[in-house]
CSV table of C-alpha atoms (C1' of nucleotides) in Angstrom, one decimal:
chain,number,residue,atom,x,y,z
A,59,MET,CA,-27.8,3.4,25.0
A,60,ARG,CA,-25.0,5.2,23.3
A,61,LYS,CA,-24.5,8.7,24.5
A,62,SER,CA,-22.1,11.3,23.4
A,63,GLN,CA,-20.5,14.2,25.1
A,64,SER,CA,-20.0,16.2,21.8
A,65,GLN,CA,-16.4,16.8,22.6
A,66,THR,CA,-15.7,18.0,19.1
A,67,ALA,CA,-18.4,20.7,18.9
A,68,SER,CA,-15.9,23.1,17.6
A,69,LYS,CA,-15.3,21.7,14.1
A,70,LYS,CA,-17.7,23.0,11.5
A,71,GLN,CA,-16.2,21.8,8.3
A,72,PRO,CA,-18.5,21.0,5.5
A,73,LEU,CA,-19.1,17.3,5.0
A,74,THR,CA,-19.2,15.5,1.7
A,75,PRO,CA,-22.5,16.2,0.2
A,76,ASN,CA,-25.0,13.4,-0.5
A,77,LYS,CA,-23.9,12.0,-3.7
A,78,ASN,CA,-26.6,9.5,-4.2
A,79,LYS,CA,-29.9,11.2,-4.1
A,80,ILE,CA,-32.7,8.8,-3.8
A,81,LYS,CA,-34.4,8.3,-7.1
A,82,LYS,CA,-38.1,8.2,-7.0
A,83,PRO,CA,-39.4,4.9,-8.3
A,84,LYS,CA,-41.7,4.8,-11.2
A,85,LYS,CA,-44.6,3.8,-9.1
A,86,ASP,CA,-45.6,6.4,-6.5
A,87,ILE,CA,-45.1,4.0,-3.7
A,88,LEU,CA,-45.4,6.8,-1.1
A,89,ASN,CA,-48.9,7.6,-2.0
A,90,GLU,CA,-50.0,4.2,-3.2
A,91,GLU,CA,-49.8,2.5,0.2
A,92,PRO,CA,-51.7,3.6,3.2
A,93,LYS,CA,-49.6,5.6,5.5
A,94,PRO,CA,-49.3,4.5,9.1
A,95,ASP,CA,-50.4,6.7,11.9
A,96,LEU,CA,-47.3,8.4,13.1
A,97,LYS,CA,-48.8,9.2,16.5
A,98,ASN,CA,-46.3,11.9,17.5
A,99,LYS,CA,-43.2,9.9,17.0
A,100,ALA,CA,-42.4,11.7,13.8
A,101,SER,CA,-44.0,14.2,11.5
A,102,ARG,CA,-43.4,13.0,8.0
A,103,TRP,CA,-43.9,9.7,6.3
A,104,THR,CA,-41.2,9.8,3.7
A,105,LEU,CA,-40.1,7.7,0.8
A,106,PRO,CA,-37.2,5.9,2.5
A,107,ARG,CA,-39.5,5.0,5.4
A,108,GLN,CA,-42.1,3.6,3.0
A,109,ILE,CA,-39.4,1.7,1.2
A,110,VAL,CA,-38.1,0.0,4.3
A,111,PHE,CA,-41.6,-0.7,5.6
A,112,ASN,CA,-42.6,-2.1,2.3
A,113,PHE,CA,-39.5,-4.3,2.2
A,114,LEU,CA,-40.3,-5.8,5.6
A,115,LYS,CA,-43.8,-6.5,4.5
A,116,HIS,CA,-42.6,-8.6,1.6
A,117,SER,CA,-39.6,-10.3,2.8
A,118,SER,CA,-38.9,-13.2,5.1
A,119,SER,CA,-38.5,-12.6,8.8
A,120,HIS,CA,-35.6,-11.9,11.2
A,121,LEU,CA,-33.6,-9.4,9.2
A,122,SER,CA,-30.8,-7.3,10.6
A,123,ALA,CA,-30.3,-3.7,9.8
A,124,LYS,CA,-27.3,-4.5,7.7
A,125,GLU,CA,-29.2,-7.2,5.8
A,126,ILE,CA,-32.0,-4.8,5.1
A,127,TYR,CA,-29.5,-2.2,4.0
A,128,ASN,CA,-27.7,-4.6,1.7
A,129,ALA,CA,-30.9,-5.9,0.2
A,130,LEU,CA,-32.3,-2.4,-0.5
A,131,HIS,CA,-29.0,-1.0,-1.7
A,132,ARG,CA,-29.2,-2.6,-5.1
A,133,SER,CA,-32.5,-0.9,-5.9
A,134,TYR,CA,-32.0,2.2,-3.8
A,135,PRO,CA,-28.3,3.1,-3.4
A,136,GLY,CA,-29.4,6.5,-2.1
A,137,ILE,CA,-30.6,5.0,1.2
A,138,GLY,CA,-28.0,5.1,3.9
A,139,LEU,CA,-27.5,2.7,6.8
A,140,ALA,CA,-28.3,5.4,9.4
A,141,THR,CA,-31.7,5.9,7.8
A,142,ILE,CA,-32.3,2.1,8.0
A,143,TYR,CA,-31.6,2.3,11.7
A,144,ARG,CA,-33.7,5.4,12.2
A,145,THR,CA,-36.6,3.9,10.3
A,146,LEU,CA,-36.5,0.7,12.2
A,147,GLU,CA,-36.5,2.5,15.5
A,148,LEU,CA,-39.5,4.5,14.4
A,149,LEU,CA,-41.4,1.5,13.2
A,150,PHE,CA,-40.6,-0.1,16.5
A,151,GLN,CA,-41.8,2.9,18.4
A,152,LEU,CA,-45.0,2.8,16.4
A,153,GLY,CA,-45.5,-0.8,17.4
A,154,LEU,CA,-45.4,-2.0,13.8
A,155,ILE,CA,-42.4,-4.2,14.0
A,156,ARG,CA,-40.8,-6.4,16.6
A,157,LYS,CA,-37.2,-6.4,17.6
A,158,ILE,CA,-35.6,-9.7,18.4
A,159,SER,CA,-32.2,-10.7,19.5
A,160,SER,CA,-31.0,-14.1,18.4
A,161,GLY,CA,-27.9,-14.1,20.4
A,162,ASP,CA,-25.4,-12.9,17.9
A,163,GLY,CA,-24.6,-9.3,18.6
A,164,GLN,CA,-27.2,-7.7,16.4
A,165,SER,CA,-30.9,-6.9,16.6
A,166,ARG,CA,-33.2,-8.4,14.1
A,167,TYR,CA,-36.6,-7.1,13.0
A,168,GLU,CA,-39.8,-8.5,11.7
A,169,LEU,CA,-43.3,-7.2,10.9
A,170,LYS,CA,-45.7,-7.7,13.7
A,171,ASP,CA,-48.5,-10.1,13.0
A,172,GLN,CA,-51.8,-8.4,12.4
A,173,ASN,CA,-54.0,-11.4,13.1
A,174,LEU,CA,-54.0,-14.7,15.0
A,175,ALA,CA,-53.4,-16.6,11.8
A,176,GLY,CA,-50.0,-15.1,11.4
A,177,HIS,CA,-49.1,-15.1,15.0
A,178,HIS,CA,-45.9,-17.0,15.7
A,179,HIS,CA,-43.0,-17.3,18.0
A,180,HIS,CA,-39.4,-18.5,17.7
A,181,LEU,CA,-37.3,-21.5,18.3
A,182,ILE,CA,-33.7,-20.4,18.5
A,183,CYS,CA,-30.6,-22.6,18.1
A,184,LEU,CA,-27.9,-21.7,20.7
A,185,GLY,CA,-25.3,-23.2,18.5
A,186,CYS,CA,-25.7,-21.5,15.1
A,187,GLY,CA,-28.3,-18.8,15.9
A,188,ARG,CA,-30.9,-20.2,13.4
A,189,ILE,CA,-34.4,-19.0,14.1
A,190,ILE,CA,-37.4,-21.1,13.3
A,191,ASP,CA,-40.9,-19.8,13.5
A,192,TYR,CA,-43.6,-21.9,15.0
A,193,GLN,CA,-47.3,-21.4,15.4
A,194,ASP,CA,-48.4,-24.3,17.7
A,195,PHE,CA,-50.9,-23.9,20.4
A,196,ALA,CA,-51.7,-20.3,19.5
A,197,GLU,CA,-55.1,-20.4,21.0
A,198,GLU,CA,-54.0,-21.8,24.3
A,199,GLU,CA,-51.2,-19.3,24.3
A,200,LEU,CA,-53.5,-16.5,23.7
A,201,GLN,CA,-55.7,-17.5,26.6
A,202,LEU,CA,-52.8,-17.6,29.0
A,203,VAL,CA,-51.3,-14.4,27.6
A,204,LYS,CA,-54.5,-12.5,28.0
A,205,LYS,CA,-54.9,-13.7,31.5
A,206,THR,CA,-51.4,-12.8,32.5
A,207,GLU,CA,-51.5,-9.5,30.8
A,208,LYS,CA,-54.6,-8.5,32.8
A,209,VAL,CA,-53.0,-9.4,36.1
A,210,LEU,CA,-49.7,-7.8,35.3
A,211,ALA,CA,-51.2,-4.6,33.9
A,212,LYS,CA,-53.2,-4.1,37.1
A,213,LYS,CA,-50.6,-5.3,39.6
A,214,HIS,CA,-47.8,-3.2,38.2
A,215,ASN,CA,-49.8,-0.4,36.6
A,216,PHE,CA,-48.3,-1.3,33.2
A,217,LEU,CA,-49.7,-0.6,29.7
A,218,ILE,CA,-48.9,-3.8,28.0
A,219,LYS,CA,-48.2,-3.6,24.3
A,220,ASP,CA,-46.8,-6.9,23.2
A,221,HIS,CA,-45.4,-10.2,24.4
A,222,ASN,CA,-42.8,-12.6,23.2
A,223,ILE,CA,-42.2,-16.3,23.8
A,224,GLU,CA,-39.1,-18.2,22.7
A,225,PHE,CA,-37.5,-21.6,23.1
A,226,PHE,CA,-33.8,-22.1,23.1
A,227,GLY,CA,-32.0,-25.3,22.2
A,228,LEU,CA,-29.8,-27.0,19.8
A,229,CYS,CA,-30.8,-27.8,16.2
A,230,GLU,CA,-30.0,-31.2,14.7
A,231,LYS,CA,-26.7,-30.1,13.2
A,232,CYS,CA,-25.4,-28.4,16.4
A,233,ARG,CA,-26.4,-31.4,18.6
A,234,LEU,CA,-23.9,-33.6,16.7
A,235,LYS,CA,-21.0,-31.3,17.0
B,38,MET,CA,-20.3,-12.3,16.3
B,39,ARG,CA,-17.2,-10.2,16.2
B,40,LYS,CA,-14.5,-11.7,14.2
B,41,SER,CA,-11.0,-10.6,13.6
B,42,GLN,CA,-8.6,-10.9,10.8
B,43,SER,CA,-5.5,-10.5,12.9
B,44,GLN,CA,-3.9,-7.9,10.6
B,45,THR,CA,-1.3,-7.1,13.2
B,46,ALA,CA,0.0,-10.5,13.7
B,47,SER,CA,3.5,-9.2,13.3
B,48,LYS,CA,3.9,-7.3,16.5
B,49,LYS,CA,5.1,-9.3,19.4
B,50,GLN,CA,5.9,-6.6,21.9
B,51,PRO,CA,5.5,-7.5,25.6
B,52,LEU,CA,2.4,-6.2,27.2
B,53,THR,CA,2.1,-4.6,30.6
B,54,PRO,CA,2.2,-7.5,33.1
B,55,ASN,CA,-0.8,-8.1,35.3
B,56,LYS,CA,-0.4,-5.5,38.1
B,57,ASN,CA,-3.3,-6.6,40.2
B,58,LYS,CA,-2.9,-10.2,41.0
B,59,ILE,CA,-6.1,-11.6,42.4
B,60,LYS,CA,-5.7,-11.9,46.2
B,61,LYS,CA,-7.1,-15.0,47.6
B,62,PRO,CA,-9.9,-14.3,50.0
B,63,LYS,CA,-9.7,-15.3,53.7
B,64,LYS,CA,-12.3,-18.0,53.2
B,65,ASP,CA,-11.5,-20.7,50.7
B,66,ILE,CA,-14.4,-19.9,48.5
B,67,LEU,CA,-13.2,-22.1,45.8
B,68,ASN,CA,-13.3,-25.3,47.8
B,69,GLU,CA,-16.1,-24.3,50.1
B,70,GLU,CA,-18.8,-24.3,47.5
B,71,PRO,CA,-19.7,-27.2,45.3
B,72,LYS,CA,-18.1,-26.9,41.9
B,73,PRO,CA,-20.4,-27.2,38.9
B,74,ASP,CA,-20.0,-29.9,36.3
B,75,LEU,CA,-17.9,-28.3,33.6
B,76,LYS,CA,-19.0,-30.8,31.0
B,77,ASN,CA,-16.3,-30.2,28.5
B,78,LYS,CA,-16.8,-26.5,28.1
B,79,ALA,CA,-13.7,-25.9,30.3
B,80,SER,CA,-11.2,-27.8,32.3
B,81,ARG,CA,-10.7,-25.8,35.4
B,82,TRP,CA,-13.0,-24.2,37.9
B,83,THR,CA,-11.0,-21.2,39.1
B,84,LEU,CA,-11.3,-18.6,41.7
B,85,PRO,CA,-12.5,-15.8,39.4
B,86,ARG,CA,-15.2,-18.1,38.0
B,87,GLN,CA,-16.4,-19.0,41.5
B,88,ILE,CA,-16.4,-15.3,42.5
B,89,VAL,CA,-18.5,-14.3,39.6
B,90,PHE,CA,-20.9,-17.2,40.0
B,91,ASN,CA,-21.1,-16.6,43.7
B,92,PHE,CA,-21.9,-12.9,43.1
B,93,LEU,CA,-24.7,-13.8,40.7
B,94,LYS,CA,-26.2,-16.2,43.3
B,95,HIS,CA,-26.4,-13.4,45.9
B,96,SER,CA,-27.4,-10.4,43.9
B,97,SER,CA,-30.5,-9.1,42.3
B,98,SER,CA,-31.2,-10.1,38.8
B,99,HIS,CA,-30.6,-8.6,35.3
B,100,LEU,CA,-27.0,-7.4,35.7
B,101,SER,CA,-24.8,-6.5,32.7
B,102,ALA,CA,-21.2,-7.5,32.4
B,103,LYS,CA,-20.1,-4.0,33.2
B,104,GLU,CA,-22.3,-3.8,36.3
B,105,ILE,CA,-20.9,-7.1,37.6
B,106,TYR,CA,-17.4,-5.9,36.9
B,107,ASN,CA,-17.9,-2.7,38.8
B,108,ALA,CA,-19.5,-4.4,41.7
B,109,LEU,CA,-16.8,-6.9,42.0
B,110,HIS,CA,-14.0,-4.5,41.4
B,111,ARG,CA,-14.1,-3.1,44.9
B,112,SER,CA,-13.4,-6.4,46.5
B,113,TYR,CA,-11.5,-7.9,43.7
B,114,PRO,CA,-9.6,-5.3,41.7
B,115,GLY,CA,-7.6,-8.1,40.1
B,116,ILE,CA,-10.5,-9.4,38.1
B,117,GLY,CA,-10.6,-8.0,34.6
B,118,LEU,CA,-13.6,-7.2,32.5
B,119,ALA,CA,-12.6,-9.8,29.9
B,120,THR,CA,-12.7,-12.5,32.5
B,121,ILE,CA,-16.2,-11.4,33.5
B,122,TYR,CA,-17.3,-11.8,29.9
B,123,ARG,CA,-15.5,-15.1,29.5
B,124,THR,CA,-17.0,-16.5,32.7
B,125,LEU,CA,-20.5,-15.3,31.8
B,126,GLU,CA,-20.2,-17.1,28.5
B,127,LEU,CA,-19.0,-20.2,30.2
B,128,LEU,CA,-21.8,-20.2,32.8
B,129,PHE,CA,-24.3,-19.6,29.9
B,130,GLN,CA,-22.8,-22.5,28.0
B,131,LEU,CA,-23.2,-24.7,31.1
B,132,GLY,CA,-26.8,-23.7,31.3
B,133,LEU,CA,-26.4,-22.1,34.7
B,134,ILE,CA,-27.3,-18.6,33.8
B,135,ARG,CA,-29.7,-16.9,31.4
B,136,LYS,CA,-28.9,-14.2,29.0
B,137,ILE,CA,-31.5,-11.5,28.5
B,138,SER,CA,-31.7,-8.4,26.3
B,139,SER,CA,-33.7,-5.6,27.8
B,140,GLY,CA,-33.5,-3.4,24.7
B,141,ASP,CA,-30.6,-1.3,25.5
B,142,GLY,CA,-27.5,-2.4,23.7
B,143,GLN,CA,-26.1,-4.8,26.3
B,144,SER,CA,-26.8,-8.3,27.5
B,145,ARG,CA,-27.9,-8.9,31.0
B,146,TYR,CA,-27.5,-12.1,33.0
B,147,GLU,CA,-29.3,-13.8,35.8
B,148,LEU,CA,-29.0,-17.1,37.6
B,149,LYS,CA,-31.3,-19.8,36.2
B,150,ASP,CA,-34.1,-20.8,38.6
B,151,GLN,CA,-33.5,-24.2,40.1
B,152,ASN,CA,-37.1,-25.0,41.0
B,153,LEU,CA,-40.6,-24.0,40.1
B,154,ALA,CA,-40.8,-21.7,43.2
B,155,GLY,CA,-38.2,-19.4,41.8
B,156,HIS,CA,-39.4,-19.6,38.2
B,157,HIS,CA,-40.2,-16.2,36.8
B,158,HIS,CA,-40.3,-14.1,33.7
B,159,HIS,CA,-40.1,-10.5,32.8
B,160,LEU,CA,-42.2,-7.4,32.3
B,161,ILE,CA,-40.1,-4.9,30.4
B,162,CYS,CA,-40.7,-1.2,30.0
B,163,LEU,CA,-40.1,0.0,26.5
B,164,GLY,CA,-39.7,3.5,27.8
B,165,CYS,CA,-37.0,3.2,30.5
B,166,GLY,CA,-35.9,-0.4,30.1
B,167,ARG,CA,-36.9,-1.3,33.6
B,168,ILE,CA,-37.4,-5.0,34.2
B,169,ILE,CA,-39.9,-6.4,36.6
B,170,ASP,CA,-40.0,-10.1,37.5
B,171,TYR,CA,-43.3,-11.8,37.7
B,172,GLN,CA,-44.3,-15.3,38.8
B,173,ASP,CA,-48.0,-15.5,37.9
B,174,PHE,CA,-49.6,-18.5,36.4
B,175,ALA,CA,-46.4,-20.6,36.6
B,176,GLU,CA,-48.2,-23.9,36.7
B,177,GLU,CA,-50.4,-23.1,33.7
B,178,GLU,CA,-47.3,-21.8,31.9
B,179,LEU,CA,-45.4,-25.0,32.7
B,180,GLN,CA,-48.2,-27.1,31.2
B,181,LEU,CA,-48.2,-25.1,28.0
B,182,VAL,CA,-44.5,-25.0,27.8
B,183,LYS,CA,-44.1,-28.7,28.3
B,184,LYS,CA,-46.6,-29.4,25.6
B,185,THR,CA,-45.1,-27.0,23.2
B,186,GLU,CA,-41.6,-28.2,23.9
B,187,LYS,CA,-42.5,-31.7,23.1
B,188,VAL,CA,-44.1,-30.8,19.8
B,189,LEU,CA,-41.3,-28.5,18.7
B,190,ALA,CA,-38.6,-31.0,19.7
B,191,LYS,CA,-40.1,-33.7,17.6
B,192,LYS,CA,-41.1,-31.5,14.7
B,193,HIS,CA,-37.8,-29.7,14.3
B,194,ASN,CA,-35.5,-32.3,15.8
B,195,PHE,CA,-34.4,-29.8,18.4
B,196,LEU,CA,-32.9,-30.4,21.8
B,197,ILE,CA,-34.7,-27.8,23.9
B,198,LYS,CA,-32.8,-26.4,26.8
B,199,ASP,CA,-34.8,-23.4,28.0
B,200,HIS,CA,-37.6,-21.0,27.2
B,201,ASN,CA,-38.4,-17.4,27.8
B,202,ILE,CA,-41.5,-15.4,28.1
B,203,GLU,CA,-41.7,-11.6,28.3
B,204,PHE,CA,-44.2,-8.8,28.2
B,205,PHE,CA,-43.4,-5.4,26.8
B,206,GLY,CA,-45.2,-2.2,27.7
B,207,LEU,CA,-44.9,1.1,29.4
B,208,CYS,CA,-44.5,1.5,33.2
B,209,GLU,CA,-46.5,4.1,35.1
B,210,LYS,CA,-43.9,6.8,34.8
B,211,CYS,CA,-43.3,6.3,31.1
B,212,ARG,CA,-47.0,6.2,30.3
B,213,LEU,CA,-47.4,9.8,31.5
B,214,LYS,CA,-44.4,11.2,29.5
C,170,DT,C1',6.6,-30.4,48.2
C,171,DT,C1',8.6,-28.9,43.6
C,172,DC,C1',8.6,-29.1,38.7
C,173,DC,C1',6.1,-29.1,34.4
C,174,DT,C1',2.4,-28.6,31.2
C,175,DT,C1',-1.1,-25.9,29.8
C,176,DA,C1',-5.6,-23.6,30.7
C,177,DA,C1',-7.0,-19.2,32.4
C,178,DT,C1',-6.2,-14.5,33.3
C,179,DG,C1',-5.5,-9.3,32.8
C,180,DA,C1',-4.4,-5.6,30.1
C,181,DT,C1',-5.1,-3.8,25.9
C,182,DA,C1',-6.1,-3.6,21.1
C,183,DA,C1',-9.3,-4.8,17.7
C,184,DT,C1',-13.9,-5.4,15.9
C,185,DA,C1',-18.4,-4.2,14.8
C,186,DA,C1',-23.2,-2.7,15.8
C,187,DT,C1',-25.5,1.3,16.7
C,188,DT,C1',-25.7,6.5,17.4
C,189,DT,C1',-24.6,11.1,16.7
C,190,DT,C1',-23.2,15.0,14.1
C,191,DC,C1',-23.9,18.2,10.6
C,192,DA,C1',-24.5,20.1,6.0
C,193,DT,C1',-27.7,19.1,2.5
C,194,DT,C1',-32.2,17.7,0.8
C,195,DA,C1',-37.0,16.9,0.8
C,196,DT,C1',-41.6,17.8,2.6
C,197,DC,C1',-45.2,20.5,4.0
C,198,DT,C1',-47.6,24.7,4.8
C,199,DA,C1',-48.6,29.4,3.9
D,185,DT,C1',-43.3,29.2,-5.1
D,186,DA,C1',-40.9,30.5,-0.9
D,187,DG,C1',-39.8,29.6,3.8
D,188,DA,C1',-39.4,26.7,7.7
D,189,DT,C1',-37.9,22.7,9.4
D,190,DA,C1',-37.9,17.5,9.6
D,191,DA,C1',-35.4,13.8,7.5
D,192,DT,C1',-31.4,12.2,5.2
D,193,DG,C1',-26.6,10.5,3.8
D,194,DA,C1',-21.9,10.3,4.9
D,195,DA,C1',-18.7,10.0,8.1
D,196,DA,C1',-17.2,10.2,12.8
D,197,DA,C1',-18.0,8.8,17.4
D,198,DT,C1',-19.4,5.7,20.9
D,199,DT,C1',-19.4,1.5,23.2
D,200,DA,C1',-20.4,-3.6,24.0
D,201,DT,C1',-18.0,-7.5,23.1
D,202,DT,C1',-14.1,-10.4,21.4
D,203,DA,C1',-9.3,-11.4,20.2
D,204,DT,C1',-4.4,-11.2,21.3
D,205,DC,C1',-0.6,-12.4,23.9
D,206,DA,C1',2.6,-12.4,27.7
D,207,DT,C1',2.0,-13.8,32.4
D,208,DT,C1',0.0,-16.4,36.1
D,209,DA,C1',-2.1,-20.2,38.3
D,210,DA,C1',-4.2,-25.0,38.5
D,211,DG,C1',-3.4,-29.7,38.7
D,212,DG,C1',-0.9,-33.7,37.9
D,213,DA,C1',3.7,-36.1,38.0
D,214,DA,C1',7.9,-37.0,40.2
DNA sequence: TTCCTTAATGATAATAATTTTCATTATCTA
DNA sequence: TAGATAATGAAAATTATTATCATTAAGGAA
């Protein structure tokens, strides 16, 4: 929730032009992969968006914006950090990724699971911030979640989109400190 | 995780002295209430700490540091924002309060429930950030949580301290936008 | 009680994640 | 292919949180 008052609306000096245009990769990534339904959150599915989305699909979980930026920067120096943030926000709005906060001051992102097989939640160490995925009791969880969702949706007139479960504690290393 | 390099270690100018000393309230709050066990996270249970803790005990949930600061500032102008943050961190370390992130860029805090009766979780609106407490299916949740905790603790050698469940969606107002 | 040691505090500066701004570029449609 | 405009990159702005440091207060000793 960072707002601005635009107190410097008067200055209109030209900015440094974009030096690093994004080079199109050999493979036509943009048209090779299926494009997600943008609903009306955006009007164009662009190369940077596809690249970020693709990266999330093929990398391990819980990445911060900065980490994604750094990882992509080698192959795509033309993609700016702001675009990473904007793309993550879009993917989040579209319900394609999940935003998690491990306790350090930054948000982390991961692809949403498409099926029960991949469905997981997190075990978070309060000492070092390590995040461990777990998948235990998924069926029982699903039962309880469905039931709860139904009640909450009706009682509070909510349209429920997702849920999250997490456990906090100390990992082996941090217990001994 | 904001670190500093202390690149200005050379300057040793005196700062403005504390103008607003904290006035002791009429009632001896500090000795009236039971003091929490500080474990070894701190060595003194002070008046500002008691005031913040007391405030959390008697106010509605999900408050940010700034909100707590503003609310207390009327009665206790001597308490600085930094102390609010430090106290919240201490209370969190002691396991007395819970830290939640509603999606806007700030952390929010609430007293931990002492008993099953007060045990609740959150329904969070992705549109406006509103947080609604719910208490449904607490017993079934407890069963599942206990079972999961046991498995996770053993499997990952974790000391589990707490858990969190949350549902995300759109509230009535935000659905219609 | 008064003194002494040192943890805690308030004010402020510093840090860093995220947003905003704006000229430029890329995408899409006609 | 041209025109309209959404998206982007770079940099500046914003803001939550943390660090710094002189001062104050808590708690024990005398």
